[in-house]
XYZ file of C-alpha atoms in Angstrom:
662
model
C -15.760 -80.796 -40.950
C -15.910 -82.702 -37.676
C -12.543 -81.193 -36.658
C -13.900 -77.671 -37.123
C -16.898 -78.474 -34.941
C -14.589 -79.804 -32.224
C -12.489 -76.632 -32.318
C -15.620 -74.445 -32.157
C -16.969 -76.437 -29.220
C -13.652 -76.160 -27.323
C -13.472 -72.363 -27.888
C -17.017 -71.823 -26.604
C -16.316 -74.003 -23.561
C -13.124 -72.105 -22.693
C -14.862 -68.728 -23.185
C -17.671 -69.733 -20.808
C -15.171 -70.936 -18.232
C -13.217 -67.647 -18.420
C -16.409 -65.621 -18.034
C -17.413 -67.704 -15.005
C -14.010 -67.250 -13.351
C -14.041 -63.490 -14.064
C -17.504 -63.178 -12.520
C -16.494 -65.042 -9.386
C -13.373 -62.912 -9.087
C -15.295 -59.637 -9.462
C -17.832 -60.717 -6.841
C -15.069 -60.807 -4.259
C -13.735 -57.354 -5.207
C -15.135 -53.959 -4.121
C -17.177 -52.443 -6.905
C -16.766 -48.795 -7.867
C -18.538 -46.631 -10.364
C -17.356 -47.043 -13.914
C -17.945 -43.387 -14.616
C -16.771 -40.917 -11.930
C -18.700 -38.086 -13.528
C -21.891 -40.098 -13.291
C -21.268 -40.636 -9.591
C -20.853 -36.923 -9.016
C -24.131 -36.224 -10.822
C -25.955 -38.691 -8.611
C -26.595 -41.545 -11.065
C -24.737 -44.306 -9.217
C -26.857 -46.803 -7.247
C -26.909 -46.156 -3.525
C -26.093 -49.756 -2.636
C -22.584 -49.633 -4.002
C -19.750 -50.838 -1.800
C -17.086 -48.486 -0.501
C -13.408 -49.160 -1.209
C -11.650 -50.549 1.849
C -8.976 -47.861 1.747
C -11.541 -45.097 2.350
C -11.408 -44.936 6.117
C -14.166 -43.080 7.942
C -13.812 -40.468 10.653
C -16.367 -39.744 13.362
C -17.038 -36.118 14.248
C -19.250 -34.818 17.054
C -20.809 -31.395 16.559
C -23.612 -30.151 18.749
C -25.924 -33.062 19.517
C -25.057 -34.923 16.304
C -22.445 -37.598 15.719
C -21.393 -37.882 12.088
C -19.264 -40.444 10.271
C -17.762 -39.132 7.062
C -14.958 -40.338 4.759
C -11.482 -39.104 5.475
C -11.061 -38.852 1.721
C -12.632 -35.867 -0.026
C -15.722 -37.816 -1.131
C -18.345 -35.835 0.794
C -17.977 -32.143 1.560
C -17.488 -31.154 5.210
C -15.993 -27.977 6.672
C -15.583 -27.784 10.473
C -14.976 -24.018 10.356
C -18.651 -23.483 9.484
C -19.798 -24.718 12.881
C -20.704 -21.110 13.677
C -22.937 -21.087 10.591
C -24.746 -24.242 11.686
C -25.079 -23.130 15.317
C -26.539 -19.795 14.273
C -28.961 -21.539 11.901
C -30.223 -23.807 14.675
C -30.769 -20.787 16.932
C -32.620 -18.854 14.209
C -34.855 -21.790 13.238
C -35.695 -22.417 16.897
C -36.992 -18.872 17.338
C -38.784 -19.023 13.995
C -40.502 -22.233 15.108
C -41.437 -20.546 18.387
C -43.153 -17.739 16.452
C -44.897 -19.950 13.897
C -46.143 -22.578 16.341
C -46.971 -19.979 18.985
C -49.636 -18.601 16.632
C -51.179 -22.104 16.638
C -51.097 -22.399 20.420
C -48.170 -24.822 20.452
C -45.319 -24.289 22.858
C -41.800 -25.462 22.066
C -39.550 -26.870 24.729
C -35.829 -26.196 24.399
C -33.449 -28.088 26.702
C -32.373 -25.666 29.412
C -34.975 -23.039 28.464
C -36.992 -21.091 31.040
C -40.472 -19.565 31.073
C -41.454 -21.119 27.753
C -45.146 -20.292 27.995
C -44.621 -16.590 28.734
C -42.138 -16.144 25.902
C -44.385 -17.899 23.378
C -47.341 -15.612 24.090
C -45.246 -12.439 23.859
C -43.508 -13.452 20.633
C -46.666 -14.549 18.862
C -48.437 -11.259 19.677
C -45.527 -9.137 18.440
C -45.146 -11.138 15.256
C -48.880 -10.909 14.594
C -48.749 -7.115 14.822
C -45.665 -6.875 12.624
C -46.080 -9.470 9.880
C -49.880 -9.801 9.994
C -49.766 -13.516 10.488
C -53.022 -15.429 10.440
C -54.108 -16.613 13.829
C -54.590 -20.309 14.413
C -57.093 -21.946 16.655
C -57.337 -20.152 19.996
C -56.513 -22.180 23.062
C -59.118 -22.028 25.783
C -57.911 -20.767 29.160
C -58.653 -24.070 30.848
C -57.051 -26.231 28.153
C -53.498 -27.464 28.475
C -51.422 -26.101 25.547
C -49.685 -28.569 23.292
C -45.925 -28.850 23.737
C -43.345 -29.704 21.067
C -40.041 -31.151 22.270
C -36.730 -31.847 20.583
C -36.563 -35.123 18.665
C -40.351 -35.612 18.543
C -42.644 -35.365 15.527
C -45.016 -32.399 15.722
C -48.042 -33.034 13.491
C -48.568 -29.302 12.927
C -44.847 -28.590 12.955
C -42.497 -27.215 10.317
C -41.356 -29.030 7.192
C -37.655 -28.448 6.510
C -35.640 -29.017 3.334
C -31.862 -29.033 3.156
C -31.260 -28.984 -0.567
C -27.517 -29.765 -0.484
C -27.042 -31.953 2.563
C -23.638 -33.608 1.848
C -23.042 -35.694 4.993
C -26.423 -34.754 6.484
C -24.867 -33.049 9.500
C -27.078 -29.965 9.345
C -30.314 -31.963 8.937
C -29.431 -34.285 11.792
C -28.649 -31.336 14.025
C -32.056 -29.866 13.172
C -33.712 -33.120 14.210
C -31.779 -33.370 17.469
C -31.651 -29.702 18.511
C -34.677 -27.852 17.062
C -38.157 -28.571 18.485
C -41.449 -28.330 16.620
C -40.466 -30.091 13.389
C -42.714 -32.338 11.353
C -40.081 -33.645 8.937
C -36.612 -32.866 7.593
C -35.697 -33.756 4.002
C -31.932 -34.191 3.569
C -31.332 -34.070 -0.181
C -28.176 -34.432 -2.242
C -27.453 -35.297 -5.867
C -24.496 -37.561 -5.026
C -25.261 -41.217 -4.402
C -22.273 -41.530 -2.070
C -23.534 -38.579 -0.035
C -27.057 -40.001 0.245
C -25.651 -43.368 1.301
C -23.656 -41.572 4.010
C -26.754 -39.628 5.090
C -28.681 -42.875 5.583
C -25.965 -44.325 7.780
C -25.653 -41.115 9.811
C -29.420 -40.978 10.294
C -29.371 -44.503 11.689
C -26.344 -43.669 13.816
C -28.173 -40.727 15.453
C -31.556 -42.527 15.645
C -33.507 -39.797 13.854
C -34.977 -41.892 11.047
C -38.477 -40.883 12.179
C -37.701 -37.219 11.365
C -34.980 -37.117 8.689
C -35.816 -38.410 5.211
C -32.811 -38.916 2.883
C -33.425 -37.935 -0.722
C -31.326 -38.257 -3.866
C -32.355 -35.712 -6.485
C -31.337 -32.494 -8.123
C -32.157 -29.777 -5.589
C -33.737 -27.577 -8.254
C -36.017 -30.303 -9.561
C -37.013 -31.285 -6.031
C -38.025 -27.713 -5.196
C -39.824 -27.248 -8.517
C -41.873 -30.348 -7.681
C -43.055 -28.683 -4.457
C -44.478 -25.478 -5.927
C -48.040 -26.268 -4.863
C -49.183 -24.426 -1.768
C -49.960 -27.650 0.081
C -46.550 -29.175 -0.712
C -44.281 -26.234 0.047
C -41.614 -26.323 2.743
C -41.735 -24.027 5.759
C -37.938 -23.771 5.876
C -35.449 -24.192 3.028
C -31.721 -24.197 3.749
C -29.256 -23.770 0.890
C -25.544 -24.027 1.638
C -23.905 -24.859 -1.699
C -20.269 -25.019 -2.641
C -19.819 -21.584 -4.207
C -22.751 -19.596 -5.544
C -26.408 -20.426 -4.747
C -27.597 -18.535 -7.845
C -28.799 -21.659 -9.747
C -31.102 -22.618 -6.848
C -32.680 -19.277 -5.939
C -35.453 -19.311 -8.544
C -36.726 -22.686 -7.382
C -36.283 -21.817 -3.694
C -38.489 -18.707 -3.712
C -41.295 -20.813 -5.236
C -40.992 -23.837 -2.953
C -41.056 -21.979 0.389
C -44.418 -21.552 2.093
C -46.200 -18.274 2.790
C -44.169 -16.483 5.427
C -41.643 -19.312 5.330
C -37.946 -19.016 6.115
C -35.274 -19.143 3.434
C -31.660 -19.566 4.601
C -28.955 -18.992 1.963
C -25.155 -19.139 2.183
C -22.777 -17.678 -0.423
C -19.090 -18.576 -0.372
C -18.130 -16.975 -3.701
C -16.927 -13.837 -1.959
C -14.373 -13.003 -4.654
C -17.255 -12.430 -7.058
C -19.471 -10.595 -4.574
C -16.618 -8.397 -3.309
C -15.937 -6.810 -6.708
C -13.075 -8.835 -8.175
C -15.240 -9.806 -11.136
C -18.159 -7.443 -11.586
C -19.391 -8.996 -14.829
C -19.546 -12.439 -13.216
C -21.467 -10.994 -10.292
C -23.959 -9.484 -12.706
C -24.450 -12.775 -14.526
C -25.144 -14.614 -11.271
C -26.908 -12.061 -9.081
C -28.060 -9.338 -11.485
C -25.885 -6.612 -9.942
C -22.461 -5.077 -10.476
C -20.164 -5.399 -7.467
C -17.573 -2.705 -6.752
C -14.224 -2.923 -5.021
C -14.923 -1.072 -1.825
C -14.012 -1.099 1.861
C -17.694 -1.870 2.467
C -17.593 -4.833 0.090
C -18.862 -7.332 2.690
C -22.036 -5.407 3.429
C -22.410 -4.702 -0.271
C -22.255 -8.466 -0.866
C -25.095 -8.993 1.613
C -27.215 -6.362 -0.096
C -26.526 -7.822 -3.543
C -27.711 -11.253 -2.392
C -30.871 -9.744 -0.884
C -31.508 -7.855 -4.124
C -31.131 -11.074 -6.111
C -33.561 -12.938 -3.841
C -36.160 -10.188 -4.011
C -35.777 -9.879 -7.777
C -36.438 -13.582 -8.309
C -39.363 -13.553 -5.871
C -40.958 -10.583 -7.652
C -41.361 -12.703 -10.784
C -43.966 -14.766 -8.898
C -45.679 -11.866 -7.088
C -43.675 -12.556 -3.932
C -41.266 -10.447 -1.883
C -38.695 -11.022 0.846
C -38.399 -9.602 4.368
C -34.859 -9.913 5.820
C -34.614 -11.223 9.371
C -30.844 -11.499 9.768
C -27.918 -10.971 7.376
C -24.440 -11.982 8.487
C -20.999 -11.593 6.938
C -18.604 -13.960 8.681
C -15.244 -15.492 7.832
C -15.240 -16.314 4.105
C -18.991 -16.306 3.392
C -22.240 -14.392 3.795
C -25.428 -15.845 5.276
C -28.944 -14.384 4.937
C -32.210 -15.383 6.620
C -35.308 -14.004 4.881
C -39.041 -14.615 5.016
C -40.992 -14.899 1.757
C -44.499 -13.458 1.429
C -46.994 -13.098 -1.429
C -48.677 -9.795 -2.279
C -49.081 -7.989 -5.564
C -49.476 -4.584 -3.951
C -46.280 -4.863 -1.896
C -44.321 -6.229 -4.838
C -44.834 -2.859 -6.547
C -42.753 -1.266 -3.789
C -39.747 -3.468 -4.537
C -38.278 -1.008 -7.044
C -38.098 1.675 -4.349
C -36.162 -0.751 -2.124
C -33.300 -1.126 -4.622
C -30.592 1.429 -5.311
C -27.558 2.085 -7.482
C -24.244 3.053 -5.877
C -22.080 5.909 -7.183
C -18.592 5.513 -5.707
C -15.681 7.893 -6.229
C -12.506 6.178 -7.368
C -10.350 8.777 -5.609
C -11.656 9.360 -2.085
C -14.133 6.456 -1.875
C -17.184 8.644 -1.173
C -20.415 6.887 -2.138
C -23.978 7.994 -2.845
C -27.086 5.845 -3.313
C -29.695 6.396 -6.017
C -33.021 4.601 -5.566
C -34.485 2.935 -8.647
C -38.067 3.811 -7.749
C -39.970 6.343 -5.688
C -42.920 5.623 -3.396
C -45.103 8.523 -2.330
C -48.426 8.837 -0.576
C -51.589 9.439 -2.580
C -55.210 10.173 -1.855
C -57.105 7.333 -0.254
C -54.124 6.082 1.730
C -52.637 4.220 -1.227
C -49.014 4.551 -2.218
C -48.082 5.935 -5.599
C -44.991 4.576 -7.331
C -42.921 6.351 -9.941
C -39.411 6.471 -11.321
C -36.775 8.170 -9.184
C -34.877 11.279 -10.276
C -31.113 11.387 -10.476
C -28.204 11.090 -10.520
C -27.232 12.309 -7.034
C -23.682 13.262 -8.071
C -21.931 15.371 -10.683
C -19.678 13.797 -13.327
C -16.703 14.537 -11.061
C -16.487 14.097 -7.291
C -17.140 17.337 -5.423
C -14.419 16.515 -2.899
C -11.467 15.240 -4.954
C -12.446 15.803 -8.587
C -12.168 12.135 -9.586
C -14.727 10.154 -11.599
C -17.449 7.867 -10.232
C -18.083 4.166 -10.696
C -21.630 2.796 -10.789
C -22.527 -0.408 -8.962
C -25.637 -2.311 -8.042
C -28.586 -2.473 -7.947
C -28.519 -3.608 -4.349
C -30.908 -3.810 -1.403
C -31.174 -0.372 0.224
C -33.616 -1.223 3.024
C -32.686 -2.622 6.482
C -30.964 -6.004 6.329
C -31.946 -7.047 9.876
C -35.120 -7.310 11.937
C -34.010 -6.023 15.332
C -36.978 -7.581 17.160
C -36.172 -11.016 15.791
C -32.424 -10.585 16.364
C -33.138 -9.583 19.956
C -35.155 -12.760 20.500
C -32.380 -14.953 19.135
C -29.817 -13.110 21.247
C -31.933 -13.507 24.388
C -32.441 -17.219 23.734
C -28.720 -17.857 23.175
C -27.799 -15.835 26.265
C -30.299 -17.799 28.371
C -28.801 -21.171 27.375
C -25.095 -20.493 26.714
C -24.186 -24.177 26.860
C -26.471 -25.136 24.007
C -23.991 -24.239 21.249
C -20.231 -24.506 21.086
C -19.977 -21.063 19.455
C -22.473 -19.326 21.760
C -19.891 -16.738 22.786
C -19.305 -15.642 19.223
C -23.034 -15.695 18.392
C -23.677 -13.351 21.325
C -20.920 -11.001 20.195
C -21.999 -10.847 16.548
C -25.697 -10.412 17.327
C -24.877 -7.728 19.895
C -23.061 -5.705 17.230
C -25.977 -6.294 14.845
C -28.418 -4.800 17.345
C -26.213 -1.683 17.568
C -26.051 -1.056 13.802
C -27.902 1.818 12.150
C -30.523 0.044 10.071
C -31.401 3.002 7.846
C -27.777 3.693 6.815
C -26.502 1.445 4.007
C -22.760 0.730 3.725
C -19.984 2.315 5.766
C -16.520 3.888 5.749
C -13.422 2.632 7.540
C -10.850 4.413 9.675
C -7.889 3.389 7.532
C -9.723 4.427 4.360
C -10.362 7.964 5.596
C -6.851 8.509 6.939
C -5.013 6.916 4.008
C -6.908 9.078 1.531
C -5.386 12.274 2.971
C -2.143 10.552 4.081
C -2.485 11.448 7.751
C -2.228 9.466 10.963
C -5.280 7.422 11.917
C -7.461 8.708 14.753
C -8.735 6.239 17.289
C -12.183 4.782 16.852
C -13.472 6.586 19.939
C -12.111 9.929 18.749
C -13.831 9.758 15.370
C -17.082 8.468 16.869
C -16.996 11.238 19.479
C -16.445 13.897 16.807
C -19.472 12.650 14.876
C -21.613 12.557 18.008
C -20.523 16.071 19.018
C -21.546 17.271 15.549
C -25.059 15.892 16.067
C -24.843 12.810 13.826
C -25.505 9.171 14.579
C -22.756 6.592 14.315
C -22.419 2.847 14.860
C -20.169 -0.101 14.184
C -20.734 -2.880 11.670
C -20.421 -6.608 12.238
C -18.928 -6.931 8.752
C -15.755 -4.930 9.471
C -13.821 -4.222 12.638
C -12.878 -0.621 11.731
C -16.216 0.310 10.178
C -17.804 3.718 10.715
C -21.493 3.623 9.801
C -22.972 7.109 10.089
C -25.764 9.257 8.716
C -23.391 12.223 8.385
C -22.982 13.524 4.817
C -19.653 12.981 3.154
C -18.827 16.691 3.344
C -19.168 16.642 7.149
C -17.023 13.530 7.361
C -14.217 15.151 5.362
C -14.513 18.323 7.485
C -13.847 16.205 10.571
C -10.828 14.637 8.880
C -9.553 18.108 7.880
C -9.760 19.179 11.514
C -7.885 16.037 12.526
C -5.190 16.788 9.949
C -4.620 20.205 11.520
C -3.732 18.451 14.788
C -1.469 15.973 12.944
C -0.241 18.002 9.943
C 0.641 16.423 6.610
C 3.616 17.641 4.565
C 1.787 19.361 1.734
C 4.911 19.666 -0.435
C 4.937 15.905 -0.869
C 1.373 15.822 -2.235
C 0.626 16.018 -5.923
C -1.713 18.821 -6.908
C -3.972 16.355 -8.693
C -4.132 13.867 -5.818
C -7.349 13.448 -3.784
C -5.443 14.328 -0.588
C -4.263 17.706 -1.952
C -7.716 18.702 -3.208
C -9.483 17.654 -0.010
C -6.993 19.411 2.284
C -6.951 22.584 0.176
C -10.504 23.340 1.368
C -11.009 24.866 4.798
C -13.398 22.930 7.047
C -16.786 24.482 7.675
C -17.392 22.265 10.690
C -15.171 22.551 13.740
C -14.723 19.020 15.094
C -14.500 18.202 18.781
C -12.469 15.070 19.471
C -13.151 14.946 23.215
C -14.072 11.374 24.136
C -17.743 10.944 24.975
C -19.134 8.232 27.219
C -21.630 7.048 24.596
C -18.909 6.810 21.935
C -17.868 3.370 23.182
C -20.603 0.859 22.243
C -21.892 -1.628 24.771
C -20.544 -4.688 22.938
C -17.062 -3.153 22.963
C -17.236 -2.222 26.623
C -18.250 -5.743 27.639
C -15.412 -7.246 25.605
C -17.666 -9.581 23.621
C -16.174 -11.829 20.993
C -17.263 -9.814 17.996
C -14.750 -10.869 15.358
C -13.409 -14.368 14.880
C -9.716 -15.144 15.157
C -8.220 -17.713 12.794
C -9.490 -21.031 14.203
C -6.878 -23.234 12.534
C -4.100 -23.280 9.960
C -5.148 -23.024 6.307
C -8.756 -22.449 7.341
C -11.294 -21.204 4.851
C -13.270 -22.727 1.993
C -12.624 -26.432 1.646
C -12.003 -28.082 -1.753
C -14.988 -29.401 -3.649
C -15.972 -33.032 -3.002
C -14.477 -35.308 -5.656
C -15.677 -38.717 -6.851
C -13.525 -41.682 -5.986
C -12.482 -40.354 -2.603
C -9.256 -38.593 -3.534
C -7.542 -37.697 -0.271
C -7.318 -34.056 0.669
C -4.199 -33.875 2.804
C -1.187 -34.732 0.652
C -2.809 -33.863 -2.659
C -3.870 -30.387 -1.518
C -0.537 -29.693 0.154
C 1.286 -30.596 -3.058
C -1.053 -28.354 -5.026
C -0.561 -25.448 -2.599
C 3.220 -25.775 -2.894
C 2.940 -25.962 -6.669
C 0.807 -22.833 -6.988
C 2.499 -20.824 -4.253
C 4.037 -17.665 -5.734
C 3.439 -18.983 -9.224
C 3.625 -15.451 -10.644
C 6.916 -14.660 -8.939
C 10.474 -15.605 -9.794
C 11.387 -18.957 -8.219
C 14.029 -19.170 -5.520
C 17.590 -19.292 -6.830
C 20.005 -22.079 -6.016
C 22.597 -20.886 -3.406
C 25.576 -22.017 -5.479
C 24.293 -20.321 -8.621
C 23.538 -17.165 -6.693
C 27.031 -17.065 -5.145
C 28.638 -17.523 -8.567
C 26.441 -14.818 -10.068
C 27.215 -12.304 -7.303
C 30.955 -12.889 -7.740
C 30.663 -11.256 -11.154
C 29.830 -7.890 -9.544
C 32.516 -5.722 -7.897
C 32.208 -4.862 -4.233
C 31.390 -1.205 -3.673
C 32.972 -1.121 -0.224
C 36.173 -2.714 -1.609
C 36.416 0.093 -4.126
C 36.033 2.585 -1.273
C 38.550 0.660 0.865
C 36.084 -0.065 3.698
C 35.206 -3.738 3.116
C 36.421 -5.873 6.026
C 35.158 -9.246 4.749
C 38.145 -10.112 2.607
C 37.773 -13.404 0.777
C 34.513 -14.108 2.621
C 32.763 -11.299 0.788
C 30.273 -12.632 -1.737
C 31.168 -9.878 -4.219
C 34.311 -9.632 -6.311
C 37.437 -7.890 -4.971
C 39.229 -7.978 -8.304
C 40.305 -4.739 -9.957
C 37.430 -3.389 -12.043
C 37.526 -4.065 -15.751
C 35.868 -1.907 -18.402
C 33.170 -4.541 -18.839
C 32.594 -4.913 -15.131
C 32.401 -1.175 -14.519
C 29.446 -0.913 -16.857
C 27.440 -3.287 -14.692
C 25.267 -2.040 -11.848
C 27.259 -2.080 -8.628
C 25.731 -3.282 -5.403
C 24.900 -0.754 -2.760
C 25.833 -2.750 0.304
C 28.020 -5.642 1.354
C 26.362 -8.616 3.029
C 27.731 -9.975 6.265
C 28.586 -13.476 5.031
C 28.869 -15.343 1.780
C 26.820 -18.357 2.846
C 23.650 -16.464 3.774
C 20.255 -18.033 3.234
C 18.794 -17.571 -0.256
C 15.936 -15.128 -0.708
C 12.473 -16.412 0.051
C 9.871 -17.136 -2.577
C 8.478 -13.631 -2.255
C 11.867 -11.890 -2.723
C 12.956 -10.656 -6.123
C 16.412 -11.871 -7.051
C 18.547 -9.390 -8.950
C 21.976 -7.827 -9.143
C 23.031 -6.156 -5.941
C 20.025 -7.431 -3.954
C 20.707 -9.751 -1.033
């Protein structure tokens, strides 16, 4: 009995000693989350230590200096610097308008004539958006001034729902004047820990408040009028659809909502059913898919706002690189919400010639007493078959059919950026894009493209100036589009547009015998044009932005640029892992490259066609067989040509290997 007690006592003593040694050993080791999925959902404590192998990199963008992990722990994409620069410029002008109504002037580094601009902008915005006037400033009183990096007690409250490294929030604090506070929120504990360190690094702790929460829950908690944010910025990885319902409720009256969508494959028509599930609209494959994506996002925002008796007013809508970006103001008004149905439209697009027609969902008409009367619209605007080519129509939408820009606001942003060109690194591109935006026809949704019109009838492509001149000579309006370099946005009916292309085809004839009688080209060209086009170049056919040579469309900034991979827990490095994955998935649906030795042996089984004709000069160096043909060999497909050498390079990954193909 005593021996058993001694054994039990020794086992307990050894177990305690092992536990003590294990604890001391773990204290000296870096601690990581036990559950990577929990870390990604934001449930890991913020005080956790970072593994020593995760080296940090310092990046300077604008006035901010950011340290972020080299590993793919926190999302960061340097290509979106244009997005962040444009957002800072837009928020600055929005703050100038909002605070100008309160008698507060904002001071931008390098700006000129601040007081004069504030008075003009506030008066125009009051007439347009019916903003409530603040306290009037007496003539003898000195107006209050808001500077960059200072807390403005009556300033704007900003929320960045998905902050990642906090770069955007820190840039707001260091570059945008008139702010009261900036909430940098993220669900990831690692990201929030990085935000705190970057806030201290940039010395903006008095303005930027790090927050770890689900962005939707955080916005739902600020639905009260007194707790709403003046500006909400959403730049998620992929679709912002899960956050839109909460965002339209958490933004203040007349507040600014900034939304980025990077799921362009869905919005551009590759998966219409997925687009409907996320945005409530069917996307079509079209040459105007980028503008259609903008209008689908605006429709989705307005649809969600209408549920709470609110509506949106677009200020600026941009399609750039691999994403779309919209800036809208949100207002409340039951009477104006009733007009939302008349702002949406369905799209009927011909699958043959690409002609499109819009059908409004609602109709607004004037009634007695000055009130508008709303009713259902009549349609459809097209026959079952296209009147031009006889093909069927596809139905897309609903989408936003009203203007997607506010030219007054865009002009203010453009003037401010032009006044201080050194404020942003991408000022040149911002000037070019906004200049094209100011030239667009606001009341003309969607557009055609030069290559689309010419490829439909299989003719040579006219120059942009020739087609624009023909439309102007015919009495129609025409403009470019920032969303596409070869866009032709015009109020001309489709019949007039095809008449102009028929006239162009007469100058550059198409071989009609090669056209099928059921093809769209044959049916369109079989009709004589009613309109005689004049392709003489007009002076007003060349837009101002094109004459000045502005940087309207971005060239590829770097190799493999585009959407970055999603941030992963544990800090898995991006470089080697992503390169291996790209090589693995490259041409995965094509036949892999053949080994040179196997290919040479396989080609030797086929007789040489030139040897049979007696014209092959390669002799034994020919990669094909020079043996007399056998009955079995003659049944095989003979090659059509003789390569120059037997040790040529193998076909690339995109080439299809086969008999007789070199």
